[in-house]
């Protein structure tokens, strides 16, 4: 009876305790009271013989807080009754839930911010822009005496938890001008309203008006961004060490993720597509927009799937790496591009990617590496000469190409390349497509005094051959025949498509040629043949 009276007193006076004490005291009080009040509820239930059904503990959603057990003789005696423990759990969760939904009682004291505490609608029925923006502003206003980069406050790992809700936005979410870092936004869906401006992004970090970085180490994780065909998904202006992970970005009309200036943005384990499809979409020819745009240096895109867009990844910056990306955004035959390297995008690497019916276009061939990747459906690599006509430090090696037996070359050159240095296109394999390489080896045999090898079907730059070696072998003439004289022979001509060796008299001979066009100097190029490419070769479209 004493415990029962104590329980009633605790229930009556709990509101005063909860709203006057600090956060820790409130949590302890909620746990104690929630553990006590089942006493009288259990007695009432037994008295009225009300049937109680046991509920599995998993139905009570976690709020990252745990209730401590109450050490009472009364509950110890009834510990074996399943619904007793269930009442304790429900009471604790109910009281803690009440506190978590109260802005003044939770958000001001906790490193985890919930937008519902500011009135956000997690059902997506009404506009939550103001509530979400206030939540972000509150998180960035946490006091801190530590810095990341100079002038960027370390917020200590504060989190903005969307709680699995779906929130409607009528304008972009931004970060305050005071900036900060070491913060995470995660766990929910952001959808653009029908009134969302078409030239903006759902999430915009940074400002064009601020020249120096004012934020660092921000993590966007486990988010779905539905742009509703109105603008883009995420815009990063002058970012430093930003992570975008486990995100799903769709229905963008402009760009899914755009990174401008700054460096070291990591985009991992995410899915992007303008239209939700699994390939073979009847509207594929109409796909537009760009999934990822990197107008920045030192970024990393890893384990990303791009399933619909005009351009999968557009790179304008330097020293970026793209690994394990699967592009089937729009077939090359429909005008799509998997990965586009714009002019000036030097020193970039594409490694271990899957180009699914869409290829790679290099407007810049200066120190680019493409290796260990798989090209399906006649997807190929296109090199554009541009105004410089230079390929320097280009490496395309150890890739696999699979086509439809229409003779599409795996690598194609468009325009006139007047200078090729330290360039290697070799050791690739192709089935149903035509190999192209900067090195070629071929043998020609027969009786006569002239032997010509056509290398145009193998060499990537057929009119630019600087280094040629050949061997001349006559089976009838050997060292045991002392009276025989070896014929004189010489390299007679190199044209844009062939190499010819002649001898001073007709003989039965085998002439083997080895050609390497991977590196030659400027002075060598002055006396060489230069030809314009034959134009693009693509497989016919399947209707």
Short mmCIF file of C-alpha atoms in Angstrom, two decimals:
data_model
loop_
_atom_site.label_atom_id
_atom_site.label_comp_id
_atom_site.label_asym_id
_atom_site.label_seq_id
_atom_site.Cartn_x
_atom_site.Cartn_y
_atom_site.Cartn_z
CA UNK A 1 0.00 0.00 0.00
CA UNK A 2 2.87 2.35 0.74
CA UNK A 3 4.27 1.83 -2.76
CA UNK A 4 0.81 2.35 -4.24
CA UNK A 5 0.40 5.70 -2.46
CA UNK A 6 3.90 6.72 -3.57
CA UNK A 7 2.95 5.92 -7.13
CA UNK A 8 -0.17 8.11 -7.01
CA UNK A 9 1.84 11.01 -5.56
CA UNK A 10 4.50 10.63 -8.26
CA UNK A 11 1.90 10.68 -11.02
CA UNK A 12 0.18 13.77 -9.60
CA UNK A 13 3.38 15.76 -9.10
CA UNK A 14 5.30 14.51 -12.18
CA UNK A 15 4.33 17.42 -14.51
CA UNK A 16 5.97 19.88 -12.13
CA UNK A 17 9.10 17.75 -11.94
CA UNK A 18 9.29 17.27 -15.69
CA UNK A 19 9.06 20.90 -16.69
CA UNK A 20 11.12 22.49 -13.90
CA UNK A 21 14.07 20.16 -13.70
CA UNK A 22 16.90 19.93 -16.12
CA UNK A 23 16.96 17.40 -18.93
CA UNK A 24 18.81 14.63 -17.02
CA UNK A 25 16.51 14.93 -14.01
CA UNK A 26 13.47 14.82 -16.28
CA UNK A 27 14.66 11.64 -17.91
CA UNK A 28 15.29 9.97 -14.55
CA UNK A 29 11.90 11.11 -13.28
CA UNK A 30 10.17 9.82 -16.41
CA UNK A 31 11.81 6.43 -16.00
CA UNK A 32 10.87 6.18 -12.31
CA UNK A 33 7.28 7.30 -12.70
CA UNK A 34 6.76 5.23 -15.83
CA UNK A 35 7.97 2.21 -13.87
CA UNK A 36 5.68 2.93 -10.88
CA UNK A 37 2.36 3.79 -12.42
CA UNK A 38 1.67 0.26 -13.76
CA UNK A 39 1.11 -0.80 -10.11
CA UNK A 40 -2.31 0.75 -9.79
CA UNK A 41 -3.11 0.08 -13.45
CA UNK A 42 -2.29 -3.59 -13.00
CA UNK A 43 -4.43 -3.80 -9.82
CA UNK A 44 -7.32 -2.13 -11.63
CA UNK A 45 -6.98 -4.51 -14.53
CA UNK A 46 -7.04 -7.56 -12.30
CA UNK A 47 -10.03 -6.19 -10.39
CA UNK A 48 -12.14 -5.75 -13.48
CA UNK A 49 -10.80 -8.95 -15.12
CA UNK A 50 -10.05 -7.06 -18.28
CA UNK A 51 -8.31 -9.37 -20.80
CA UNK A 52 -4.84 -8.18 -21.76
CA UNK A 53 -2.99 -9.27 -24.87
CA UNK A 54 0.81 -9.39 -24.76
CA UNK A 55 2.45 -7.04 -27.27
CA UNK A 56 5.83 -7.74 -28.75
CA UNK A 57 8.51 -5.24 -27.61
CA UNK A 58 9.39 -4.45 -31.21
CA UNK A 59 6.21 -2.41 -31.67
CA UNK A 60 7.59 0.29 -29.39
CA UNK A 61 9.75 2.53 -31.52
CA UNK A 62 13.13 3.42 -30.12
CA UNK A 63 13.92 7.03 -29.27
CA UNK A 64 17.57 6.44 -28.44
CA UNK A 65 16.76 6.43 -24.72
CA UNK A 66 16.47 3.42 -22.43
CA UNK A 67 14.46 3.03 -19.23
CA UNK A 68 16.15 1.58 -16.17
CA UNK A 69 14.36 -1.24 -14.30
CA UNK A 70 12.57 -0.43 -11.05
CA UNK A 71 13.87 -2.52 -8.13
CA UNK A 72 10.67 -2.99 -6.16
CA UNK A 73 9.47 -6.03 -4.24
CA UNK A 74 6.04 -5.68 -5.84
CA UNK A 75 7.28 -5.91 -9.42
CA UNK A 76 9.86 -8.53 -8.54
CA UNK A 77 7.06 -10.76 -7.39
CA UNK A 78 5.20 -10.21 -10.66
CA UNK A 79 8.26 -10.28 -12.91
CA UNK A 80 7.06 -13.40 -14.65
CA UNK A 81 3.89 -11.71 -15.90
CA UNK A 82 4.62 -10.57 -19.47
CA UNK A 83 2.17 -7.70 -19.59
CA UNK A 84 3.67 -6.16 -16.45
CA UNK A 85 6.93 -5.55 -18.23
CA UNK A 86 4.99 -4.37 -21.24
CA UNK A 87 3.19 -1.73 -19.13
CA UNK A 88 6.55 -0.55 -17.77
CA UNK A 89 7.95 -0.22 -21.26
CA UNK A 90 4.90 1.58 -22.64
CA UNK A 91 4.82 4.02 -19.74
CA UNK A 92 8.46 4.90 -20.09
CA UNK A 93 8.19 5.37 -23.85
CA UNK A 94 5.04 7.46 -23.53
CA UNK A 95 6.52 9.91 -21.03
CA UNK A 96 9.84 10.12 -22.85
CA UNK A 97 7.99 10.64 -26.12
CA UNK A 98 6.13 13.55 -24.59
CA UNK A 99 9.43 15.14 -23.64
CA UNK A 100 11.03 14.45 -27.03
CA UNK A 101 8.22 16.27 -28.80
CA UNK A 102 8.68 19.34 -26.64
CA UNK A 103 11.11 21.79 -28.24
CA UNK A 104 12.11 23.57 -25.07
CA UNK A 105 12.59 20.34 -23.14
CA UNK A 106 14.60 18.38 -25.68
CA UNK A 107 16.20 20.20 -28.59
CA UNK A 108 17.92 22.80 -26.44
CA UNK A 109 19.63 20.14 -24.34
CA UNK A 110 20.33 17.29 -26.75
CA UNK A 111 22.83 16.84 -29.64
CA UNK A 112 20.01 15.22 -31.64
CA UNK A 113 17.45 17.56 -33.21
CA UNK A 114 14.06 16.39 -34.47
CA UNK A 115 12.23 18.68 -36.94
CA UNK A 116 8.87 17.48 -35.60
CA UNK A 117 9.73 19.34 -32.39
CA UNK A 118 9.51 22.54 -34.43
CA UNK A 119 6.22 21.61 -36.04
CA UNK A 120 7.40 19.77 -39.17
CA UNK A 121 4.82 17.44 -40.70
CA UNK A 122 6.40 13.98 -41.18
CA UNK A 123 3.42 12.74 -43.21
CA UNK A 124 4.06 15.09 -46.13
CA UNK A 125 0.59 16.59 -45.93
CA UNK A 126 1.73 20.16 -45.34
CA UNK A 127 4.72 22.39 -45.98
CA UNK A 128 7.56 21.75 -43.51
CA UNK A 129 10.12 24.21 -44.91
CA UNK A 130 10.05 26.66 -42.02
CA UNK A 131 10.19 23.95 -39.36
CA UNK A 132 13.08 22.14 -41.03
CA UNK A 133 15.00 25.37 -41.55
CA UNK A 134 14.54 26.30 -37.90
CA UNK A 135 15.82 22.88 -36.87
CA UNK A 136 18.95 23.37 -38.97
CA UNK A 137 19.47 26.86 -37.58
CA UNK A 138 19.08 25.60 -34.02
CA UNK A 139 21.64 22.86 -34.61
CA UNK A 140 24.20 25.32 -35.98
CA UNK A 141 23.72 27.61 -32.99
CA UNK A 142 25.13 25.10 -30.53
CA UNK A 143 27.87 26.75 -28.52
CA UNK A 144 31.37 25.47 -29.22
CA UNK A 145 34.85 26.58 -28.25
CA UNK A 146 36.55 24.30 -30.81
CA UNK A 147 37.30 24.80 -34.50
CA UNK A 148 37.87 22.64 -37.53
CA UNK A 149 39.39 24.85 -40.21
CA UNK A 150 40.13 28.29 -38.88
CA UNK A 151 36.85 30.11 -38.44
CA UNK A 152 34.68 26.98 -38.80
CA UNK A 153 33.16 25.95 -35.49
CA UNK A 154 33.26 22.29 -34.47
CA UNK A 155 29.66 21.47 -33.51
CA UNK A 156 30.71 18.25 -31.81
CA UNK A 157 28.83 15.73 -33.94
CA UNK A 158 25.35 17.21 -33.61
CA UNK A 159 22.67 15.32 -35.54
CA UNK A 160 19.48 16.34 -37.30
CA UNK A 161 17.31 13.23 -37.32
CA UNK A 162 14.40 13.31 -39.75
CA UNK A 163 12.90 10.29 -38.02
CA UNK A 164 11.86 8.51 -41.19
CA UNK A 165 9.39 11.26 -42.06
CA UNK A 166 8.42 12.64 -45.45
CA UNK A 167 8.68 16.42 -45.57
CA UNK A 168 7.43 18.84 -48.23
CA UNK A 169 9.66 21.80 -49.16
CA UNK A 170 8.56 24.94 -50.95
CA UNK A 171 12.07 26.43 -50.98
CA UNK A 172 15.64 25.22 -50.41
CA UNK A 173 17.09 24.25 -47.06
CA UNK A 174 20.29 26.19 -46.32
CA UNK A 175 22.83 26.50 -43.54
CA UNK A 176 23.28 29.72 -41.55
CA UNK A 177 26.00 32.15 -42.62
CA UNK A 178 27.88 31.58 -39.36
CA UNK A 179 28.61 28.08 -40.69
CA UNK A 180 30.08 25.16 -38.80
CA UNK A 181 31.03 21.54 -39.15
CA UNK A 182 30.95 18.05 -37.68
CA UNK A 183 27.19 17.65 -38.16
CA UNK A 184 24.94 15.01 -39.71
CA UNK A 185 21.52 15.25 -41.40
CA UNK A 186 19.94 11.87 -41.97
CA UNK A 187 17.05 9.49 -41.94
CA UNK A 188 14.14 10.81 -43.97
CA UNK A 189 12.64 12.06 -47.23
CA UNK A 190 12.59 15.59 -48.68
CA UNK A 191 10.13 16.29 -51.48
CA UNK A 192 9.78 19.44 -53.58
CA UNK A 193 6.38 21.08 -53.54
CA UNK A 194 4.64 22.03 -56.76
CA UNK A 195 5.67 25.62 -56.06
CA UNK A 196 9.38 24.85 -55.56
CA UNK A 197 11.59 27.16 -57.73
CA UNK A 198 12.91 25.28 -60.75
CA UNK A 199 16.34 26.95 -60.62
CA UNK A 200 17.15 25.88 -57.06
CA UNK A 201 18.12 22.73 -55.13
CA UNK A 202 16.34 20.99 -52.25
CA UNK A 203 19.49 21.28 -50.12
CA UNK A 204 21.92 24.13 -50.69
CA UNK A 205 25.10 24.34 -48.63
CA UNK A 206 27.26 27.42 -48.92
CA UNK A 207 26.76 30.70 -50.71
CA UNK A 208 28.19 32.32 -53.82
CA UNK A 209 28.50 35.53 -51.82
CA UNK A 210 30.97 33.91 -49.36
CA UNK A 211 34.38 33.40 -50.98
CA UNK A 212 35.95 31.40 -48.14
CA UNK A 213 34.61 28.03 -46.93
CA UNK A 214 32.34 28.42 -43.91
CA UNK A 215 31.38 24.77 -43.42
CA UNK A 216 33.22 21.47 -43.21
CA UNK A 217 32.58 17.82 -42.37
CA UNK A 218 28.82 17.75 -43.01
CA UNK A 219 27.30 14.32 -43.59
CA UNK A 220 24.10 13.82 -45.58
CA UNK A 221 23.10 10.20 -45.08
CA UNK A 222 20.13 7.89 -45.59
CA UNK A 223 18.09 10.53 -47.37
CA UNK A 224 15.67 10.36 -50.25
CA UNK A 225 15.39 13.56 -52.26
CA UNK A 226 12.43 13.77 -54.62
CA UNK A 227 12.88 16.90 -56.72
CA UNK A 228 9.44 16.58 -58.34
CA UNK A 229 10.98 17.62 -61.69
CA UNK A 230 11.55 21.07 -60.22
CA UNK A 231 15.23 21.89 -59.92
CA UNK A 232 18.01 19.80 -58.40
CA UNK A 233 18.81 17.73 -55.36
CA UNK A 234 21.96 18.88 -53.54
CA UNK A 235 24.12 21.94 -54.25
CA UNK A 236 27.51 22.30 -52.57
CA UNK A 237 29.23 25.67 -52.94
CA UNK A 238 32.87 25.78 -51.86
CA UNK A 239 32.59 22.61 -49.73
CA UNK A 240 35.35 21.10 -47.63
CA UNK A 241 35.25 17.39 -46.70
CA UNK A 242 31.55 16.67 -47.24
CA UNK A 243 30.06 13.18 -47.31
CA UNK A 244 26.92 12.17 -49.22
CA UNK A 245 26.18 8.55 -48.45
CA UNK A 246 23.30 6.09 -48.88
CA UNK A 247 21.09 8.61 -50.63
CA UNK A 248 18.43 8.19 -53.31
CA UNK A 249 17.97 11.27 -55.52
CA UNK A 250 15.33 11.31 -58.22
CA UNK A 251 13.01 13.42 -60.38
CA UNK A 252 15.57 16.21 -60.84
CA UNK A 253 15.15 18.47 -63.85
CA UNK A 254 18.64 19.99 -63.69
CA UNK A 255 21.34 18.25 -61.60
CA UNK A 256 21.06 15.60 -58.90
CA UNK A 257 24.27 16.58 -57.04
CA UNK A 258 26.29 19.66 -58.03
CA UNK A 259 29.68 20.40 -56.45
CA UNK A 260 31.16 23.80 -57.20
CA UNK A 261 34.68 24.74 -56.07
CA UNK A 262 36.07 23.45 -52.78
CA UNK A 263 37.42 19.91 -52.60
CA UNK A 264 37.16 16.49 -50.99
CA UNK A 265 33.47 15.73 -51.39
CA UNK A 266 32.78 11.99 -51.06
CA UNK A 267 29.67 10.59 -52.78
CA UNK A 268 29.18 6.96 -51.81
CA UNK A 269 26.65 4.12 -52.03
CA UNK A 270 23.90 6.17 -53.62
CA UNK A 271 21.33 5.94 -56.41
CA UNK A 272 20.49 8.77 -58.81
CA UNK A 273 18.03 8.95 -61.66
CA UNK A 274 15.75 11.51 -63.24
CA UNK A 275 13.09 8.87 -63.82
CA UNK A 276 12.62 5.76 -61.72
CA UNK A 277 13.31 2.86 -64.06
CA UNK A 278 15.36 -0.33 -64.32
CA UNK A 279 16.41 0.19 -67.93
CA UNK A 280 14.76 -0.21 -71.30
CA UNK A 281 12.39 2.63 -70.56
CA UNK A 282 10.22 3.61 -73.59
CA UNK A 283 10.89 7.30 -72.77
CA UNK A 284 14.66 6.87 -72.54
CA UNK A 285 15.31 9.08 -75.55
CA UNK A 286 13.70 11.97 -73.65
CA UNK A 287 15.85 11.70 -70.50
CA UNK A 288 17.56 14.98 -69.62
CA UNK A 289 19.55 16.53 -66.82
CA UNK A 290 22.82 15.49 -65.17
CA UNK A 291 23.06 13.13 -62.21
CA UNK A 292 26.39 14.37 -60.75
CA UNK A 293 28.39 17.46 -61.71
CA UNK A 294 31.89 17.90 -60.28
CA UNK A 295 33.12 21.43 -60.93
CA UNK A 296 35.67 20.89 -58.21
CA UNK A 297 38.93 19.12 -57.36
CA UNK A 298 39.93 16.09 -55.28
CA UNK A 299 36.49 14.46 -55.06
CA UNK A 300 35.58 10.79 -54.79
CA UNK A 301 32.53 9.09 -56.34
CA UNK A 302 32.34 5.45 -55.31
CA UNK A 303 29.73 2.68 -55.61
CA UNK A 304 27.04 4.83 -57.21
CA UNK A 305 24.29 3.74 -59.62
CA UNK A 306 22.97 6.24 -62.16
CA UNK A 307 19.86 4.84 -63.82
CA UNK A 308 18.46 7.76 -65.84
CA UNK A 309 19.81 11.14 -67.02
CA UNK A 310 21.21 12.73 -70.15
CA UNK A 311 24.67 12.71 -68.56
CA UNK A 312 25.63 10.42 -65.71
CA UNK A 313 28.69 12.20 -64.31
CA UNK A 314 30.04 15.46 -65.69
CA UNK A 315 33.56 16.37 -64.55
CA UNK A 316 34.94 19.88 -64.89
CA UNK A 317 37.54 19.78 -62.10
CA UNK A 318 40.83 17.99 -61.60
CA UNK A 319 42.24 15.11 -59.55
CA UNK A 320 38.88 13.38 -59.07
CA UNK A 321 38.40 9.63 -58.86
CA UNK A 322 35.35 7.67 -60.01
CA UNK A 323 35.21 4.06 -58.84
CA UNK A 324 32.65 1.29 -59.06
CA UNK A 325 30.01 3.43 -60.76
CA UNK A 326 27.27 1.75 -62.81
CA UNK A 327 25.88 4.02 -65.54
CA UNK A 328 22.85 3.03 -67.58
CA UNK A 329 21.43 6.53 -67.60
CA UNK A 330 20.82 6.92 -71.36
CA UNK A 331 22.12 4.89 -74.26
CA UNK A 332 24.78 6.42 -76.50
CA UNK A 333 22.51 5.76 -79.47
CA UNK A 334 19.92 8.08 -77.94
CA UNK A 335 22.52 10.79 -77.32
CA UNK A 336 23.36 9.91 -73.74
CA UNK A 337 26.76 9.98 -72.04
CA UNK A 338 27.78 7.94 -69.03
CA UNK A 339 30.82 9.98 -67.96
CA UNK A 340 31.84 13.29 -69.53
CA UNK A 341 35.26 14.87 -69.02
CA UNK A 342 35.00 18.51 -69.98
CA UNK A 343 37.83 20.65 -71.29
CA UNK A 344 40.30 21.37 -68.51
CA UNK A 345 39.31 18.33 -66.44
CA UNK A 346 42.82 16.89 -66.27
CA UNK A 347 44.37 14.27 -63.98
CA UNK A 348 41.17 12.34 -63.36
CA UNK A 349 40.74 8.58 -62.91
CA UNK A 350 37.91 6.22 -63.87
CA UNK A 351 38.46 2.80 -62.33
CA UNK A 352 36.33 -0.33 -62.16
CA UNK A 353 33.15 1.19 -63.59
CA UNK A 354 30.30 -0.43 -65.50
CA UNK A 355 29.26 1.49 -68.61
CA UNK A 356 25.96 -0.09 -69.59
CA UNK A 357 25.03 0.91 -73.17
CA UNK A 358 26.45 4.38 -72.49
CA UNK A 359 30.04 5.44 -72.96
CA UNK A 360 32.73 7.87 -71.87
CA UNK A 361 33.49 11.13 -73.68
CA UNK A 362 36.82 12.89 -73.15
CA UNK A 363 36.93 16.49 -74.23
CA UNK A 364 40.19 16.56 -72.28
CA UNK A 365 42.83 13.88 -72.93
CA UNK A 366 45.46 15.24 -70.56
CA UNK A 367 46.53 12.73 -67.91
CA UNK A 368 43.33 10.69 -67.77
CA UNK A 369 43.21 7.06 -66.64
CA UNK A 370 40.45 4.60 -67.56
CA UNK A 371 41.10 1.07 -66.36
CA UNK A 372 39.53 -2.18 -65.22
CA UNK A 373 36.09 -1.11 -66.42
CA UNK A 374 33.38 -3.00 -68.28
CA UNK A 375 31.61 -1.63 -71.38
CA UNK A 376 28.41 -3.35 -72.48
CA UNK A 377 26.17 -2.89 -75.51
CA UNK A 378 28.69 -1.30 -77.91
CA UNK A 379 29.55 1.38 -75.36
CA UNK A 380 32.86 2.99 -76.28
CA UNK A 381 35.30 5.75 -75.34
CA UNK A 382 35.35 8.89 -77.47
CA UNK A 383 38.38 11.19 -77.59
CA UNK A 384 37.70 14.72 -78.82
CA UNK A 385 40.74 16.55 -80.17
CA UNK A 386 39.32 20.03 -79.63
CA UNK A 387 41.42 23.04 -80.46
CA UNK A 388 44.62 21.77 -78.83
CA UNK A 389 44.68 18.44 -80.67
CA UNK A 390 46.75 16.94 -77.86
CA UNK A 391 46.65 13.63 -76.06
CA UNK A 392 49.13 13.61 -73.20
CA UNK A 393 49.44 11.08 -70.38
CA UNK A 394 46.28 9.24 -71.47
CA UNK A 395 45.98 5.66 -70.24
CA UNK A 396 43.16 3.31 -71.34
CA UNK A 397 44.12 -0.19 -70.29
CA UNK A 398 42.76 -3.49 -68.98
CA UNK A 399 39.13 -2.86 -69.89
CA UNK A 400 36.50 -5.29 -71.21
CA UNK A 401 34.23 -4.39 -74.14
CA UNK A 402 31.21 -6.36 -75.31
CA UNK A 403 29.22 -5.46 -78.42
CA UNK A 404 26.76 -6.72 -80.99
CA UNK A 405 29.15 -7.59 -83.84
CA UNK A 406 28.64 -4.34 -85.72
CA UNK A 407 32.35 -3.51 -85.73
CA UNK A 408 32.11 -0.54 -83.38
CA UNK A 409 35.65 0.48 -82.29
CA UNK A 410 36.21 0.37 -78.55
CA UNK A 411 38.06 3.75 -78.60
CA UNK A 412 37.43 6.42 -81.21
CA UNK A 413 39.16 9.69 -82.03
CA UNK A 414 37.21 12.70 -83.24
CA UNK A 415 39.10 15.56 -84.86
CA UNK A 416 42.81 15.93 -85.59
CA UNK A 417 45.36 15.01 -82.92
CA UNK A 418 48.58 16.80 -83.85
CA UNK A 419 50.48 15.81 -80.70
CA UNK A 420 50.35 12.50 -78.86
CA UNK A 421 52.71 11.91 -75.93
CA UNK A 422 52.93 9.32 -73.18
CA UNK A 423 49.63 7.86 -74.30
CA UNK A 424 48.80 4.20 -73.94
CA UNK A 425 45.70 2.44 -75.20
CA UNK A 426 46.44 -1.25 -74.94
CA UNK A 427 45.75 -4.57 -73.23
CA UNK A 428 41.99 -4.27 -73.63
CA UNK A 429 39.76 -7.16 -74.66
CA UNK A 430 36.77 -6.97 -76.99
CA UNK A 431 34.02 -9.34 -78.12
CA UNK A 432 31.72 -8.14 -80.87
CA UNK A 433 33.64 -4.84 -81.17
CA UNK A 434 36.78 -3.68 -82.97
CA UNK A 435 39.98 -3.29 -80.99
CA UNK A 436 41.91 -0.05 -81.13
CA UNK A 437 45.37 0.47 -79.70
CA UNK A 438 48.42 2.70 -79.73
CA UNK A 439 50.55 -0.38 -80.35
CA UNK A 440 50.16 -2.86 -83.18
CA UNK A 441 51.94 -6.03 -84.28
CA UNK A 442 51.30 -7.74 -87.60
CA UNK A 443 53.16 -10.09 -89.99
CA UNK A 444 52.98 -10.26 -93.80
CA UNK A 445 54.42 -13.19 -95.80
CA UNK A 446 54.81 -14.10 -99.49
CA UNK A 447 57.11 -14.20 -102.48
CA UNK A 448 58.07 -10.85 -103.99
CA UNK A 449 60.04 -7.73 -103.36
CA UNK A 450 57.39 -5.64 -101.57
CA UNK A 451 55.40 -6.32 -98.41
CA UNK A 452 52.70 -3.97 -97.13
CA UNK A 453 50.89 -4.07 -93.78
CA UNK A 454 47.59 -2.27 -93.24
CA UNK A 455 47.32 -1.13 -89.61
CA UNK A 456 44.39 1.23 -89.98
CA UNK A 457 42.00 -1.30 -88.42
CA UNK A 458 44.12 -1.47 -85.25
CA UNK A 459 45.83 1.87 -84.59
CA UNK A 460 43.93 4.53 -82.71
CA UNK A 461 45.75 7.34 -84.56
CA UNK A 462 46.27 5.77 -88.00
CA UNK A 463 48.04 8.77 -89.51
CA UNK A 464 50.49 9.38 -86.69
CA UNK A 465 53.16 6.69 -86.60
CA UNK A 466 56.51 7.67 -85.13
CA UNK A 467 58.14 4.39 -84.10
CA UNK A 468 58.23 1.43 -86.47
CA UNK A 469 60.28 -1.74 -86.17
CA UNK A 470 60.27 -4.66 -88.55
CA UNK A 471 62.06 -7.97 -88.99
CA UNK A 472 62.86 -9.59 -92.35
CA UNK A 473 63.03 -13.39 -92.47
CA UNK A 474 63.74 -15.59 -95.53
CA UNK A 475 63.34 -19.33 -94.89
CA UNK A 476 65.56 -20.34 -97.86
CA UNK A 477 68.55 -18.35 -96.68
CA UNK A 478 70.35 -19.51 -93.56
CA UNK A 479 73.81 -19.62 -92.09
CA UNK A 480 74.63 -23.09 -93.50
CA UNK A 481 74.44 -21.84 -97.11
CA UNK A 482 77.71 -19.99 -97.52
CA UNK A 483 77.13 -19.07 -101.16
CA UNK A 484 73.74 -17.39 -100.61
CA UNK A 485 73.58 -13.65 -100.08
CA UNK A 486 70.89 -12.06 -97.92
CA UNK A 487 68.73 -9.60 -99.87
CA UNK A 488 68.93 -5.95 -99.08
CA UNK A 489 65.69 -4.47 -97.69
CA UNK A 490 64.40 -1.17 -96.38
CA UNK A 491 61.31 0.61 -95.04
CA UNK A 492 60.01 2.35 -98.12
CA UNK A 493 56.93 4.30 -97.04
CA UNK A 494 54.51 5.06 -94.24
CA UNK A 495 51.09 6.31 -95.27
CA UNK A 496 48.02 7.11 -93.23
CA UNK A 497 46.90 3.48 -93.49
CA UNK A 498 49.88 1.28 -94.36
CA UNK A 499 53.58 0.54 -93.99
CA UNK A 500 55.67 -0.89 -96.87
CA UNK A 501 59.01 -2.73 -96.85
CA UNK A 502 60.87 -3.51 -100.12
CA UNK A 503 63.85 -5.72 -101.06
CA UNK A 504 66.40 -5.52 -103.90
CA UNK A 505 65.23 -8.80 -105.42
CA UNK A 506 62.22 -11.12 -105.18
CA UNK A 507 62.42 -13.59 -102.34
CA UNK A 508 60.08 -15.69 -100.22
CA UNK A 509 59.97 -13.73 -96.93
CA UNK A 510 58.04 -13.05 -93.73
CA UNK A 511 58.04 -9.42 -92.63
CA UNK A 512 56.86 -8.65 -89.09
CA UNK A 513 55.94 -5.10 -88.11
CA UNK A 514 55.73 -3.51 -84.65
CA UNK A 515 54.31 -0.01 -84.39
CA UNK A 516 54.17 2.19 -81.30
CA UNK A 517 52.46 5.57 -81.45
CA UNK A 518 52.20 6.14 -77.68
CA UNK A 519 54.92 8.77 -77.39
CA UNK A 520 56.79 11.07 -79.69
CA UNK A 521 58.18 14.59 -79.46
CA UNK A 522 57.12 17.84 -81.09
CA UNK A 523 59.98 17.79 -83.60
CA UNK A 524 59.00 14.29 -84.73
CA UNK A 525 55.45 15.38 -85.39
CA UNK A 526 56.52 17.95 -87.99
CA UNK A 527 57.41 15.24 -90.50
CA UNK A 528 54.49 12.95 -89.81
CA UNK A 529 51.17 12.30 -91.43
CA UNK A 530 48.06 13.77 -89.78
CA UNK A 531 44.58 12.72 -90.76
CA UNK A 532 41.14 13.59 -89.51
CA UNK A 533 39.14 10.77 -87.94
CA UNK A 534 36.55 8.88 -89.94
CA UNK A 535 33.74 10.03 -87.64
CA UNK A 536 31.78 8.15 -85.02
CA UNK A 537 30.91 4.53 -85.53
CA UNK A 538 27.96 3.21 -83.54
CA UNK A 539 25.79 0.15 -83.62
CA UNK A 540 22.29 0.59 -85.05
CA UNK A 541 19.57 1.19 -82.50
CA UNK A 542 17.16 -1.57 -81.62
CA UNK A 543 13.55 -0.45 -81.87
#
